[in-house]
Coordinates of C-alpha atoms in Angstrom, one line a residue:
X1 CA -13.8 -16.4 -13.9
X2 CA -14.0 -18.1 -17.2
X3 CA -10.7 -19.8 -17.5
X4 CA -8.8 -21.5 -20.3
X5 CA -7.8 -18.0 -21.1
X6 CA -8.9 -16.8 -17.7
X7 CA -9.3 -13.1 -17.1
X8 CA -9.5 -11.8 -13.5
X9 CA -9.1 -8.2 -12.7
X10 CA -9.2 -6.4 -9.4
X11 CA -7.9 -2.9 -8.6
X12 CA -8.2 -2.1 -4.9
X13 CA -7.7 1.5 -3.7
X14 CA -8.1 3.0 -0.3
X15 CA -8.8 6.6 0.7
X16 CA -7.1 8.5 3.4
X17 CA -7.1 11.8 5.3
X18 CA -4.9 13.0 8.1
X19 CA -3.4 15.2 10.9
X20 CA 0.1 16.3 12.1
X21 CA 2.6 18.9 13.5
X22 CA 6.3 18.4 14.3
X23 CA 9.7 17.8 12.7
X24 CA 10.5 15.1 10.1
X25 CA 13.0 12.3 10.5
X26 CA 12.6 8.6 10.8
X27 CA 15.2 6.0 11.9
X28 CA 18.6 5.1 10.9
X29 CA 19.0 1.6 9.6
X30 CA 22.0 -0.5 8.8
X31 CA 20.3 -1.9 5.7
X32 CA 17.5 -1.3 3.3
X33 CA 15.9 -4.2 1.5
X34 CA 12.8 -2.6 0.1
X35 CA 13.0 -0.1 -2.7
X36 CA 9.8 1.9 -3.3
X37 CA 10.2 3.3 -6.8
X38 CA 8.0 6.3 -7.7
X39 CA 7.0 6.6 -11.4
X40 CA 6.1 10.1 -12.6
X41 CA 5.4 9.1 -16.2
X42 CA 1.7 10.3 -16.0
X43 CA 2.7 13.6 -14.3
X44 CA 2.8 15.3 -17.7
X45 CA -1.0 15.1 -17.9
X46 CA -1.3 17.6 -15.1
X47 CA 1.2 20.2 -16.3
X48 CA 4.2 18.3 -14.8
X49 CA 3.0 19.0 -11.2
X50 CA 5.8 17.1 -9.5
X51 CA 8.4 18.0 -12.0
X52 CA 7.8 21.7 -11.4
X53 CA 7.2 21.5 -7.6
X54 CA 10.4 20.2 -6.2
X55 CA 9.2 20.4 -2.6
X56 CA 6.2 18.2 -3.3
X57 CA 8.3 15.7 -5.1
X58 CA 10.9 15.7 -2.3
X59 CA 8.1 15.0 0.2
X60 CA 6.9 12.0 -1.8
X61 CA 10.5 10.7 -2.1
X62 CA 11.0 11.1 1.6
X63 CA 7.9 9.2 2.5
X64 CA 9.0 6.4 0.1
X65 CA 12.5 6.3 1.6
X66 CA 11.1 6.2 5.2
X67 CA 8.9 3.1 4.4
X68 CA 11.8 1.5 2.5
X69 CA 14.1 2.1 5.5
X70 CA 11.6 0.4 7.8
X71 CA 10.9 -2.8 5.7
X72 CA 13.8 -5.2 5.2
X73 CA 11.9 -8.2 3.8
X74 CA 13.4 -9.7 0.6
X75 CA 10.9 -9.8 -2.2
X76 CA 11.4 -11.9 -5.3
X77 CA 11.7 -10.4 -8.8
X78 CA 8.6 -10.4 -11.0
X79 CA 8.3 -11.6 -14.5
X80 CA 5.5 -12.1 -17.0
X81 CA 5.1 -15.8 -17.2
X82 CA 5.5 -18.8 -14.9
X83 CA 5.6 -22.4 -16.2
X84 CA 5.3 -25.9 -14.8
X85 CA 5.6 -29.2 -16.5
X86 CA 5.3 -32.9 -15.8
X87 CA 5.8 -35.7 -18.3
X88 CA 5.0 -34.1 -21.6
X89 CA 2.4 -31.7 -20.2
X90 CA 3.2 -28.0 -19.7
X91 CA 1.1 -25.2 -18.1
X92 CA 1.8 -21.5 -18.2
X93 CA 0.4 -18.6 -16.1
X94 CA 0.7 -15.3 -18.1
X95 CA 0.2 -12.2 -15.9
X96 CA -0.6 -8.5 -16.5
X97 CA -0.8 -5.8 -13.9
X98 CA -3.9 -3.5 -14.0
X99 CA -3.6 -0.1 -12.3
X100 CA -5.4 3.2 -12.2
X101 CA -3.9 6.1 -14.2
X102 CA -3.3 8.6 -11.4
X103 CA -4.0 11.6 -13.6
X104 CA -7.3 10.7 -15.3
X105 CA -8.7 7.6 -13.5
X106 CA -8.6 5.3 -16.5
X107 CA -7.4 1.7 -16.3
X108 CA -3.9 1.0 -17.5
X109 CA -2.2 -2.3 -18.0
X110 CA 1.3 -3.6 -17.9
X111 CA 1.3 -6.6 -20.3
X112 CA 4.9 -7.6 -19.8
X113 CA 5.5 -7.0 -16.1
X114 CA 9.0 -7.0 -14.8
X115 CA 10.1 -5.9 -11.4
X116 CA 13.5 -6.2 -9.8
X117 CA 13.9 -8.0 -6.5
X118 CA 12.8 -5.9 -3.5
X119 CA 11.1 -3.3 -5.7
X120 CA 7.6 -1.9 -5.4
X121 CA 6.7 0.6 -8.1
X122 CA 4.0 3.3 -7.5
X123 CA 2.6 5.4 -10.3
X124 CA 1.9 8.9 -8.9
X125 CA 0.0 11.9 -10.0
X126 CA -2.6 14.6 -9.1
X127 CA -6.2 15.0 -10.2
X128 CA -9.6 16.5 -9.1
X129 CA -11.1 14.6 -6.2
X130 CA -14.7 15.3 -5.2
X131 CA -15.6 16.0 -1.6
X132 CA -13.0 16.2 1.2
X133 CA -10.8 13.3 0.4
X134 CA -7.1 14.4 0.3
X135 CA -5.6 11.5 -1.7
X136 CA -6.2 7.9 -2.8
X137 CA -3.9 5.0 -3.3
X138 CA -3.5 1.3 -3.2
X139 CA -2.1 -1.8 -5.0
X140 CA -2.7 -2.7 -8.6
X141 CA -5.0 -5.5 -9.7
X142 CA -4.0 -8.3 -12.1
X143 CA -5.2 -10.1 -15.2
X144 CA -4.3 -13.7 -15.7
X145 CA -4.2 -15.9 -18.8
X146 CA -3.7 -19.7 -18.4
X147 CA -2.6 -22.0 -21.2
X148 CA -1.5 -25.7 -21.5
X149 CA 0.1 -27.9 -24.1
X150 CA 0.3 -31.7 -24.6
X151 CA -2.4 -32.2 -22.0
X152 CA -2.6 -35.5 -20.3
X153 CA -4.8 -36.2 -17.2
X154 CA -1.9 -38.2 -15.7
X155 CA 0.5 -35.2 -15.7
X156 CA -1.8 -32.1 -15.8
X157 CA -2.3 -31.4 -12.0
X158 CA 1.4 -31.9 -11.3
X159 CA 2.3 -29.4 -14.1
X160 CA -0.2 -26.9 -12.7
X161 CA 1.1 -27.3 -9.1
X162 CA 4.7 -26.6 -10.3
X163 CA 3.5 -23.5 -12.2
X164 CA 1.7 -22.4 -9.0
X165 CA 4.8 -22.7 -6.9
X166 CA 6.9 -20.8 -9.5
X167 CA 4.2 -18.1 -9.7
X168 CA 3.8 -17.7 -6.0
X169 CA 7.5 -17.4 -5.6
X170 CA 7.5 -14.7 -8.3
X171 CA 4.5 -12.4 -8.7
X172 CA 3.5 -13.6 -5.2
X173 CA 6.9 -12.2 -4.2
X174 CA 7.7 -15.1 -1.9
X175 CA 7.2 -13.0 1.2
X176 CA 5.1 -10.2 2.6
X177 CA 1.3 -10.0 2.3
X178 CA -1.0 -11.7 -0.2
X179 CA -2.5 -8.6 -1.9
X180 CA -5.0 -10.8 -3.8
X181 CA -5.6 -14.5 -4.2
X182 CA -7.0 -16.2 -7.3
X183 CA -8.1 -19.8 -7.1
X184 CA -10.4 -22.2 -8.9
X185 CA -10.7 -25.1 -11.3
X186 CA -10.8 -25.0 -15.0
X187 CA -10.8 -27.5 -17.9
X188 CA -7.8 -28.1 -20.0
X189 CA -8.7 -30.2 -23.1
X190 CA -11.6 -31.5 -21.1
X191 CA -9.6 -32.4 -18.0
X192 CA -10.0 -30.4 -14.8
X193 CA -7.1 -28.7 -13.0
X194 CA -7.1 -26.6 -9.9
X195 CA -4.8 -23.8 -8.8
X196 CA -4.3 -21.4 -5.9
X197 CA -2.4 -18.3 -6.9
X198 CA -1.1 -15.4 -4.7
X199 CA -0.3 -11.9 -5.9
X200 CA 2.1 -10.0 -3.6
X201 CA 3.1 -6.3 -3.3
X202 CA 4.3 -5.1 -6.7
X203 CA 2.6 -2.2 -8.5
X204 CA 0.6 0.6 -7.0
X205 CA -1.1 3.9 -7.8
X206 CA -1.4 7.1 -5.8
X207 CA -2.9 10.5 -6.5
X208 CA -3.5 13.8 -4.6
X209 CA -6.3 16.3 -4.8
X210 CA -5.6 19.5 -6.7
X211 CA -9.3 20.7 -6.8
X212 CA -9.4 21.5 -3.1
X213 CA -12.3 23.9 -3.4
X214 CA -14.4 21.5 -5.5
X215 CA -15.0 24.1 -8.2
X216 CA -13.8 21.7 -11.0
X217 CA -10.5 22.1 -12.6
X218 CA -7.0 22.3 -11.1
X219 CA -6.6 25.0 -8.5
X220 CA -4.2 27.9 -9.0
X221 CA -0.7 27.6 -7.6
X222 CA -1.6 30.1 -4.9
X223 CA -4.7 28.1 -3.8
X224 CA -2.6 24.9 -3.6
X225 CA 0.1 26.6 -1.7
X226 CA -2.5 27.7 0.9
X227 CA -4.0 24.2 1.2
X228 CA -1.0 21.8 1.0
X229 CA 2.1 22.0 3.1
X230 CA 4.7 20.8 0.6
X231 CA 8.0 21.1 2.5
X232 CA 8.7 18.0 4.6
X233 CA 11.8 19.7 6.2
X234 CA 9.7 22.3 8.1
X235 CA 6.9 22.1 10.6
X236 CA 3.5 22.1 9.1
X237 CA 1.8 25.5 8.7
X238 CA -1.4 26.0 10.6
X239 CA -4.4 25.7 8.2
X240 CA -2.5 23.4 5.8
X241 CA -2.5 19.6 5.2
X242 CA 0.9 17.9 5.2
X243 CA 1.7 16.2 1.8
X244 CA 4.4 14.1 3.4
X245 CA 2.1 12.6 6.0
X246 CA -0.7 11.9 3.5
X247 CA 1.8 10.2 1.1
X248 CA 3.1 8.1 4.0
X249 CA -0.4 6.8 4.7
X250 CA -1.2 6.1 1.1
X251 CA 2.0 4.2 0.5
X252 CA 1.3 2.0 3.4
X253 CA -2.0 1.1 1.6
X254 CA 0.1 0.3 -1.5
X255 CA 2.2 -2.3 0.4
X256 CA -0.9 -3.9 1.8
X257 CA -2.2 -2.2 5.0
X258 CA -6.0 -2.2 4.6
X259 CA -5.8 -3.4 1.0
X260 CA -4.8 -7.0 1.1
X261 CA -6.2 -10.5 1.6
X262 CA -3.7 -10.9 4.4
X263 CA -5.1 -7.8 6.2
X264 CA -8.7 -9.0 5.7
X265 CA -7.9 -12.5 7.0
X266 CA -6.7 -11.0 10.4
X267 CA -10.0 -9.1 11.1
X268 CA -12.6 -10.7 13.3
X269 CA -16.1 -9.3 13.8
X270 CA -15.4 -6.3 11.6
X271 CA -13.4 -4.3 14.2
X272 CA -11.1 -6.8 16.0
X273 CA -7.5 -7.5 14.9
X274 CA -6.1 -11.0 15.5
X275 CA -2.5 -10.5 14.4
X276 CA 0.0 -11.4 17.0
X277 CA 2.5 -8.6 16.6
X278 CA -0.1 -5.9 17.2
X279 CA -1.6 -7.8 20.1
X280 CA 1.8 -8.3 21.6
X281 CA 2.4 -4.6 21.3
X282 CA -0.9 -3.4 22.8
X283 CA -2.2 -6.3 24.7
X284 CA -5.4 -6.5 22.7
X285 CA -6.7 -6.1 19.1
X286 CA -10.3 -5.7 20.2
X287 CA -12.0 -2.6 18.6
X288 CA -8.7 -1.6 16.9
X289 CA -10.0 -1.6 13.3
X290 CA -12.3 1.0 11.7
X291 CA -15.1 -1.2 10.4
X292 CA -15.1 -1.6 6.6
X293 CA -12.6 1.2 5.9
X294 CA -9.2 -0.6 5.7
X295 CA -7.9 1.6 8.5
X296 CA -7.1 1.5 12.2
X297 CA -9.8 3.1 14.4
X298 CA -9.7 6.9 14.3
X299 CA -7.7 8.5 17.1
X300 CA -5.6 5.4 17.9
X301 CA -2.3 6.5 19.4
X302 CA 1.1 5.0 19.2
X303 CA 4.7 5.9 19.7
X304 CA 7.0 7.3 17.0
X305 CA 9.8 5.1 15.9
X306 CA 12.3 8.0 15.8
X307 CA 12.0 9.2 19.4
X308 CA 9.3 7.3 21.3
X309 CA 7.0 10.3 21.6
X310 CA 3.2 9.9 21.3
X311 CA 1.2 10.6 18.1
X312 CA -1.8 9.3 16.2
X313 CA -0.9 6.3 14.1
X314 CA -0.3 6.9 10.4
X315 CA -2.9 4.3 9.4
X316 CA -5.9 6.0 11.0
X317 CA -8.5 7.3 8.5
X318 CA -8.3 11.1 9.1
X319 CA -5.7 13.8 9.4
X320 CA -6.1 17.4 10.5
X321 CA -4.6 20.7 9.5
X322 CA -1.2 21.5 10.9
X323 CA -0.4 17.9 11.7
X324 CA 2.6 15.8 10.7
X325 CA 2.7 12.1 11.3
X326 CA 5.8 9.9 11.3
X327 CA 5.9 6.1 11.3
X328 CA 5.0 4.5 14.6
X329 CA 5.4 1.3 16.5
X330 CA 1.8 0.4 15.6
X331 CA 2.4 0.9 11.9
X332 CA 5.4 -1.3 12.1
X333 CA 3.5 -4.0 14.0
X334 CA 0.8 -4.1 11.4
X335 CA 3.5 -4.5 8.7
X336 CA 4.9 -7.5 10.6
X337 CA 1.5 -9.0 10.9
X338 CA 1.2 -8.7 7.1
X339 CA 4.4 -10.8 6.8
X340 CA 7.1 -8.1 6.4
X341 CA 10.1 -7.9 8.6
X342 CA 11.0 -4.5 9.9
X343 CA 14.1 -2.6 11.2
X344 CA 14.3 -2.4 14.1
X345 CA 12.1 -5.0 15.9
X346 CA 10.4 -3.6 18.9
X347 CA 12.5 -3.7 22.1
X348 CA 10.9 -4.8 25.4
X349 CA 11.3 -1.2 26.7
X350 CA 9.4 0.2 23.8
X351 CA 6.8 -2.4 24.0
X352 CA 6.1 -1.5 27.6
X353 CA 6.0 2.2 26.7
X354 CA 3.7 1.6 23.8
X355 CA 1.3 -0.5 25.9
X356 CA 1.1 2.3 28.5
X357 CA 0.4 4.9 25.7
X358 CA -2.3 2.6 24.3
X359 CA -4.0 2.2 27.7
X360 CA -4.2 5.9 28.5
X361 CA -4.1 7.6 25.1
X362 CA -5.7 5.1 22.8
X363 CA -8.4 7.3 21.3
X364 CA -8.8 10.9 20.5
X365 CA -12.6 10.8 20.9
X366 CA -13.3 13.7 18.5
X367 CA -12.6 12.8 14.8
X368 CA -10.7 15.8 13.3
X369 CA -9.7 16.5 9.8
X370 CA -10.1 15.1 6.4
X371 CA -10.2 11.5 5.1
X372 CA -7.1 10.0 3.7

C-alpha cells in the first residue's frame, strides 16, 4: 500500500453448493442481538426477481432471521471516519466499503459508510453463473484513506494509536471475527507512524444463479421453477435445489465463516482446525477443513440445533437435490471460534451426542451435489 492517502481494497467471496430434505424451523431464542439486513436495491437490474417472487424473498429473509437468532454478539455501530489526537497532532482514518454488485459483478463503493449497532447488511441479487456453482457470497472489502494535521514526531504515534483503537472499536465492530486486517508504516510529513487496523463483519454481497442451463441469459420462469425450490415452508422437491439452504450457507460466509482473517488464523496444515469450541464439540479438529476452499470437509456431519437430529453441516462445500439443511451444532461452534457468542450455548448432553455423531457419521464418502 502506498499510504499518506492509502488505498487498500479487498473483496473476498466464497462459493457454495448444497444438499437437503426435511422441514424448516430453527430455535426459539429469548433475545436477538444481530440484525442481518437484506438490501434489494440492485434487484431491479434483473427484472425485480425477488420483488416478484415472494417465496424466494421469504426464503432469504428466513435464512437471515435464523442466523440473526443464533448470534447474540453485540457489534458496534460503524461510521466513516475515526480520529485520534495527542498534543496538537491529529490523525484520521477515512473508510469506504467496496462490494460486488450482485446483479452485474461490477465493484460498488459506499463512501460514507454508516451501520447501526448489531447490523450486518447484505446486498442480494441474481445473475448468470458459469458452470455448476449455485450461488456466491462473502464480506465486502474496504478502502482506506489516512490523513494527519499539525504533525509532530513527539505526538504522532500516540495520535495514530488512539485513532486505531477508535477504528477497531467501530469498523472493527469491537467483537466477532476480523474479516480483514490492514497494517503497516507510512510517513506523515517525513515522520514514520505504524498502525494495525481490523475490519469486522459489516457489509456483504450475495447472488444466486439464474442461468442454470448455462445457455447465457436469465432462464425462463418455468426453468427456474424446475431448478430452485423457493418455498422454505415445504419439504424440498426431488430434483430441485433448496434456495433457503444455499442462502443460509452463503450468509455464514458473509459473517466470516471461510472468509475472514480469524478463520484463516485457526487453520493449521491446510486441513486442521485449531479453534477450541469446535475441538471441544468433536474431540478433534484434524482433517476437518476442506483445503483451500473456506469450507468444512465435504460430508462432515453434525446435529441440528432445532431437534438434535443428524445432518450434513451447513458449511460444507456441496449440496444435493432434494436436500434441506438447517443450522447445526458444528456451524454454531465455528461461529464461537470466530468470536461470536451464540444462543444457546451447547449443553453437555448435546456435546456428547454431537461427539458420537462425529465419530460414526463424520463423512459421507461420496461427494454429491453442486458447489455452494
